Amino acid sequence: MKSRDAKRVLALLSLMICHQLYAADQYIVGAVLLDMMRELSLTIFWGGAIATLFSLGIVVSSMLASWIIRGIGLLNTLLISLFAFSSFTVLTGLSTSAVDASICRVCVGLGQGAWNVAYYSVFGILYPKSRGLMSGVAGNMFILGILWSYPTASLLLSLSGSWRLPFYVFGFSGVVMAAPLLLTVKPGISEDVKQGTDGRMKKAELLKLLMDRNMASSCALSFFAAVGFGTITSLYPTYLREVLKYGEVLSSAMTSVQMCLTLVAAPVVLSLSDKHGRKPFLYLSSVWVAPLVYLMFRPEIGSPHVTALLCSIYGVLNSGGYPLLLSYIQDLVPVGLIPLATSICTTAYYAGLLASGPIMGSLVALVGWENASFWLIFCYLAYFAAALIVKETRGRTAPVT
């Protein structure tokens, strides 16, 4: 392996490890939420809000991320955002009320929005011809992070009896990872991705881009996909514990089962989308999920074996996920505007995540878990409707030389 290739591999490995912590910092709340609600005397509305409030920060920082990257560079953006979301994860563990927990989660999101845009911009710029596959590999780090963080957080909770310990452990881990990130990214990929941070766009051109049918449909796809994914990932463990009376370890294991097949299927689906287009796989992860969601919230068929099967099927059908949406939107623009396109897609996606917790929490409080699931079915059907009007555009980005 050439020295330049070895440096790139080390840089990408460091990024991928950090992205696993990024995922863990988002979704460990789901593993400890019930205990957090009990100690802080939170309602289901506040529980749902705290589980997804990081999305508010991500929405805000995602809108600014492409300008931040252009101003201070990818490396500085990655380092500052990693330190920010890790530090506020630690501070979440010190929360004593719904208010300070909410503030900490919003601040976690402020760091994560810029991180996410910078992270996926790297892969979109470096690998234009295999963007789907590489976005799938990059996205698998998010899934892998959820996969191991849920049982780890549950184990820490079980051993310590405190919901606070997982926040301390994962937050400090992110702070520590700033050192290897600094040592590997600059020599490994900084020069290679520089051309992808130099794009300029006038206000009229930006408005035209935002009004483009494909861009608008991508935002709708991202929003409704995020509502479904965010609700299932953040609140389904609470449903399993509250309605089906599963223990904290078993409920977290079900979420991990859901992610296992996604981890395997995602690179295959994304690689096929490079060859055959994104649209067939947008259908796969939308219209086919709607009836499955109905079954997932029927307590009469909620034995552990059936639940594990349903979670596994959901994991396969949803395996395209955010990387598929992102690959599609990055195909629409020249290489210099990939950070901007990534910023737009991320903003829409995390707006959906932000809405998912409070909406589902309110519906559960009003009509119960079973009836609230019809909201998720509607979201997946809306996702499918948006996919129908997508017009694919490929080959407009040039490879990095």
XYZ file of C-alpha atoms in Angstrom, residues 63-384:
322
model
C -27.957 25.026 7.879
C -24.686 26.810 8.656
C -22.322 23.870 8.203
C -21.301 24.437 4.573
C -20.294 28.024 5.378
C -18.456 26.903 8.518
C -16.524 24.320 6.511
C -15.641 26.884 3.867
C -14.518 29.329 6.546
C -12.370 27.172 8.855
C -11.817 24.005 6.813
C -12.939 20.411 7.216
C -10.375 19.406 9.836
C -11.160 22.256 12.221
C -14.887 21.700 11.718
C -14.526 18.027 12.589
C -12.385 18.659 15.681
C -14.498 21.472 17.139
C -17.778 19.677 16.525
C -16.477 16.401 18.035
C -15.358 18.192 21.190
C -18.675 20.079 21.407
C -21.070 17.141 21.155
C -18.915 14.947 23.407
C -18.680 17.599 26.127
C -22.420 18.193 26.210
C -23.033 14.450 26.328
C -21.077 14.436 29.594
C -23.095 17.411 30.834
C -26.353 15.603 30.028
C -25.386 13.114 32.715
C -25.314 15.973 35.229
C -28.889 17.073 34.455
C -31.306 17.571 37.336
C -34.442 18.645 35.442
C -36.170 18.505 32.073
C -34.947 22.025 31.293
C -31.204 21.507 31.698
C -31.387 18.051 30.087
C -33.133 19.634 27.106
C -30.558 22.428 26.826
C -27.707 19.909 26.903
C -29.325 17.778 24.202
C -29.823 20.797 21.947
C -26.144 21.694 22.409
C -25.142 18.102 21.602
C -26.986 18.592 18.316
C -25.237 21.898 17.589
C -21.954 20.022 17.514
C -23.343 17.016 15.669
C -24.897 18.939 12.782
C -21.584 20.370 11.639
C -19.880 17.018 12.245
C -22.392 15.119 10.129
C -22.163 17.468 7.153
C -18.360 17.456 7.239
C -18.192 13.669 7.673
C -20.431 12.772 4.732
C -18.942 15.518 2.564
C -15.576 13.758 2.841
C -16.959 10.519 1.374
C -19.091 12.290 -1.238
C -16.084 14.241 -2.520
C -13.537 11.420 -2.451
C -15.665 8.677 -4.061
C -18.070 10.109 -6.685
C -18.256 6.962 -8.817
C -19.089 4.731 -5.865
C -20.841 7.332 -3.746
C -23.684 5.044 -2.731
C -21.402 2.240 -1.577
C -19.052 4.531 0.335
C -21.940 6.447 1.890
C -23.297 3.052 2.928
C -19.984 2.100 4.518
C -19.804 5.501 6.222
C -23.430 5.197 7.316
C -22.800 1.730 8.700
C -20.632 3.371 11.325
C -23.762 5.102 12.587
C -25.617 1.779 12.682
C -22.658 0.032 14.288
C -22.531 2.751 16.917
C -26.196 2.197 17.772
C -25.676 -1.564 17.675
C -23.023 -1.689 20.391
C -24.001 1.420 22.329
C -27.496 0.239 23.239
C -26.402 -2.959 25.032
C -23.353 -1.179 26.471
C -25.498 1.620 27.881
C -27.981 -0.928 29.228
C -25.164 -2.919 30.844
C -23.738 0.219 32.449
C -27.224 1.098 33.672
C -27.779 -2.390 35.042
C -24.404 -2.555 36.827
C -24.446 0.939 38.278
C -28.158 1.520 38.749
C -27.647 5.018 37.333
C -28.801 6.347 33.968
C -26.068 9.006 34.192
C -23.022 6.735 33.804
C -23.514 5.973 30.053
C -23.432 9.698 29.286
C -20.135 10.092 31.151
C -18.515 7.088 29.470
C -19.516 7.919 25.900
C -18.918 11.650 26.268
C -15.374 11.303 27.606
C -14.612 8.734 24.884
C -15.364 11.360 22.240
C -13.087 13.923 23.889
C -10.250 11.387 23.900
C -10.773 10.623 20.177
C -9.952 14.238 19.236
C -6.221 13.389 19.434
C -6.118 10.561 16.829
C -8.458 12.578 14.619
C -6.036 15.508 14.646
C -3.050 13.268 13.917
C -4.584 11.385 10.970
C -7.005 13.618 9.063
C -4.626 16.435 8.124
C -1.936 14.247 6.515
C -4.472 11.748 5.181
C -7.243 13.601 3.354
C -7.149 17.378 3.917
C -5.637 18.189 0.524
C -7.778 15.628 -1.302
C -11.055 17.163 -0.158
C -10.034 20.809 -0.460
C -11.693 21.252 -3.854
C -14.981 20.150 -2.328
C -14.994 23.058 0.120
C -14.376 25.850 -2.381
C -17.776 26.018 -4.084
C -19.397 29.444 -4.346
C -23.014 30.150 -5.154
C -24.845 33.424 -5.618
C -28.153 34.034 -3.814
C -30.158 33.659 -7.037
C -28.453 30.344 -7.807
C -29.047 29.128 -4.260
C -32.748 29.974 -4.519
C -32.932 28.135 -7.849
C -31.283 25.084 -6.294
C -33.682 25.095 -3.342
C -36.690 25.329 -5.676
C -35.502 22.489 -7.902
C -38.039 19.638 -7.968
C -35.462 17.011 -7.133
C -34.069 19.061 -4.279
C -37.558 19.700 -2.887
C -38.490 16.029 -3.185
C -35.214 15.075 -1.484
C -36.066 17.308 1.447
C -39.520 15.702 1.727
C -37.980 12.231 1.495
C -35.457 13.118 4.171
C -38.060 14.588 6.518
C -40.524 11.689 6.460
C -37.804 9.030 6.497
C -36.335 10.672 9.587
C -39.676 10.813 11.403
C -40.080 7.062 10.999
C -36.508 6.151 11.830
C -36.252 8.563 14.761
C -39.471 7.349 16.355
C -38.608 3.667 16.056
C -35.027 4.046 17.230
C -35.673 6.440 20.111
C -39.056 5.339 21.458
C -39.542 1.695 20.454
C -37.428 0.434 23.403
C -39.711 2.440 25.712
C -42.761 0.836 24.069
C -41.253 -2.615 24.611
C -40.607 -1.918 28.279
C -43.858 -0.097 29.027
C -46.373 -2.140 27.004
C -44.751 -5.545 26.519
C -42.952 -5.425 29.899
C -39.527 -6.337 28.519
C -36.493 -5.679 30.718
C -34.002 -2.956 29.843
C -31.456 -5.396 28.387
C -33.994 -7.310 26.278
C -35.599 -4.130 24.920
C -32.199 -2.757 23.938
C -31.266 -6.105 22.377
C -34.326 -5.861 20.118
C -33.090 -2.527 18.808
C -29.690 -4.095 18.211
C -31.347 -6.969 16.315
C -33.022 -4.374 14.117
C -29.636 -2.863 13.295
C -27.772 -6.125 12.640
C -29.297 -6.842 9.241
C -29.180 -3.164 8.313
C -25.445 -3.310 8.915
C -25.117 -6.218 6.464
C -27.664 -5.075 3.884
C -26.753 -1.374 3.655
C -23.537 -1.702 1.575
C -25.298 -4.108 -0.794
C -28.300 -1.830 -1.276
C -26.148 1.288 -1.694
C -23.791 -0.447 -4.124
C -26.752 -1.601 -6.228
C -28.081 1.955 -6.204
C -24.806 3.106 -7.787
C -25.509 0.771 -10.703
C -29.300 0.820 -10.988
C -30.295 4.185 -9.562
C -31.593 5.284 -6.186
C -35.321 5.241 -6.918
C -36.109 1.492 -6.583
C -34.503 1.490 -3.164
C -36.430 4.564 -2.073
C -39.561 2.487 -2.712
C -38.105 -0.407 -0.736
C -37.572 1.717 2.368
C -40.950 3.486 2.240
C -44.082 1.729 1.029
C -42.997 -1.724 2.208
C -42.282 -0.480 5.723
C -45.793 0.919 6.327
C -47.579 -2.423 6.997
C -44.601 -3.637 9.015
C -44.903 -0.674 11.388
C -48.533 -1.628 11.980
C -47.454 -5.087 13.147
C -44.625 -3.752 15.329
C -47.112 -1.895 17.541
C -49.621 -4.722 18.006
C -49.117 -6.024 21.580
C -51.094 -9.221 20.888
C -48.282 -10.486 18.658
C -45.477 -9.080 20.766
C -43.639 -12.214 21.874
C -39.820 -11.811 21.917
C -39.370 -14.086 18.874
C -41.973 -12.249 16.790
C -40.628 -8.875 17.876
C -37.099 -9.908 16.902
C -38.348 -11.047 13.483
C -40.233 -7.792 12.865
C -37.221 -5.718 13.938
C -34.981 -7.722 11.595
C -37.310 -7.185 8.622
C -37.498 -3.481 9.438
C -33.706 -3.349 9.501
C -33.435 -4.847 6.001
C -36.173 -2.703 4.447
C -34.735 0.453 5.972
C -31.139 -0.389 5.109
C -30.768 2.403 2.526
C -31.699 5.034 5.078
C -29.939 8.364 5.334
C -26.910 7.389 3.164
C -29.264 6.553 0.266
C -30.986 9.923 0.549
C -27.666 11.678 0.854
C -26.153 9.897 -2.153
C -29.149 10.909 -4.204
C -28.913 14.586 -3.260
C -25.128 14.705 -3.735
C -25.640 13.407 -7.287
C -27.540 16.607 -8.087
C -24.706 19.107 -7.677
C -21.106 19.783 -8.814
C -18.369 18.568 -6.500
C -17.697 22.026 -5.076
C -21.245 22.261 -3.764
C -21.397 18.855 -2.091
C -21.084 20.361 1.423
C -24.015 22.669 0.617
C -26.164 19.810 -0.751
C -25.235 17.689 2.268
C -26.197 20.588 4.523
C -29.634 20.915 2.885
C -30.351 17.179 3.105
C -29.150 16.987 6.709
C -31.269 19.971 7.724
C -34.426 18.338 6.335
C -33.550 14.961 7.833
C -32.954 16.239 11.318
C -36.012 18.457 11.168
C -37.874 15.159 10.830
C -35.973 13.660 13.761
C -36.739 16.741 15.810
C -40.450 16.400 15.105
C -40.568 12.653 15.702
C -40.216 12.563 19.495
C -42.653 15.311 20.564
C -45.290 14.270 18.011
C -45.188 10.580 18.906
C -45.012 11.364 22.616
C -48.087 13.589 22.380
C -50.013 11.036 20.337
C -49.156 8.226 22.759
C -50.385 10.345 25.669
C -53.648 11.091 23.815
C -54.549 7.838 22.062
C -52.089 5.162 23.212
C -49.233 3.378 21.459
C -51.355 1.286 19.078
C -53.318 4.172 17.603
C -50.285 6.453 17.556
C -48.595 3.978 15.198
C -50.929 5.121 12.403
C -48.985 8.377 12.368
C -45.860 6.419 11.458
C -47.737 4.571 8.716
C -48.810 7.917 7.247
C -45.185 9.155 7.312
C -43.913 6.143 5.371
C -46.683 6.524 2.795
C -45.803 10.228 2.443
C -42.182 9.162 1.964
C -43.319 6.872 -0.859
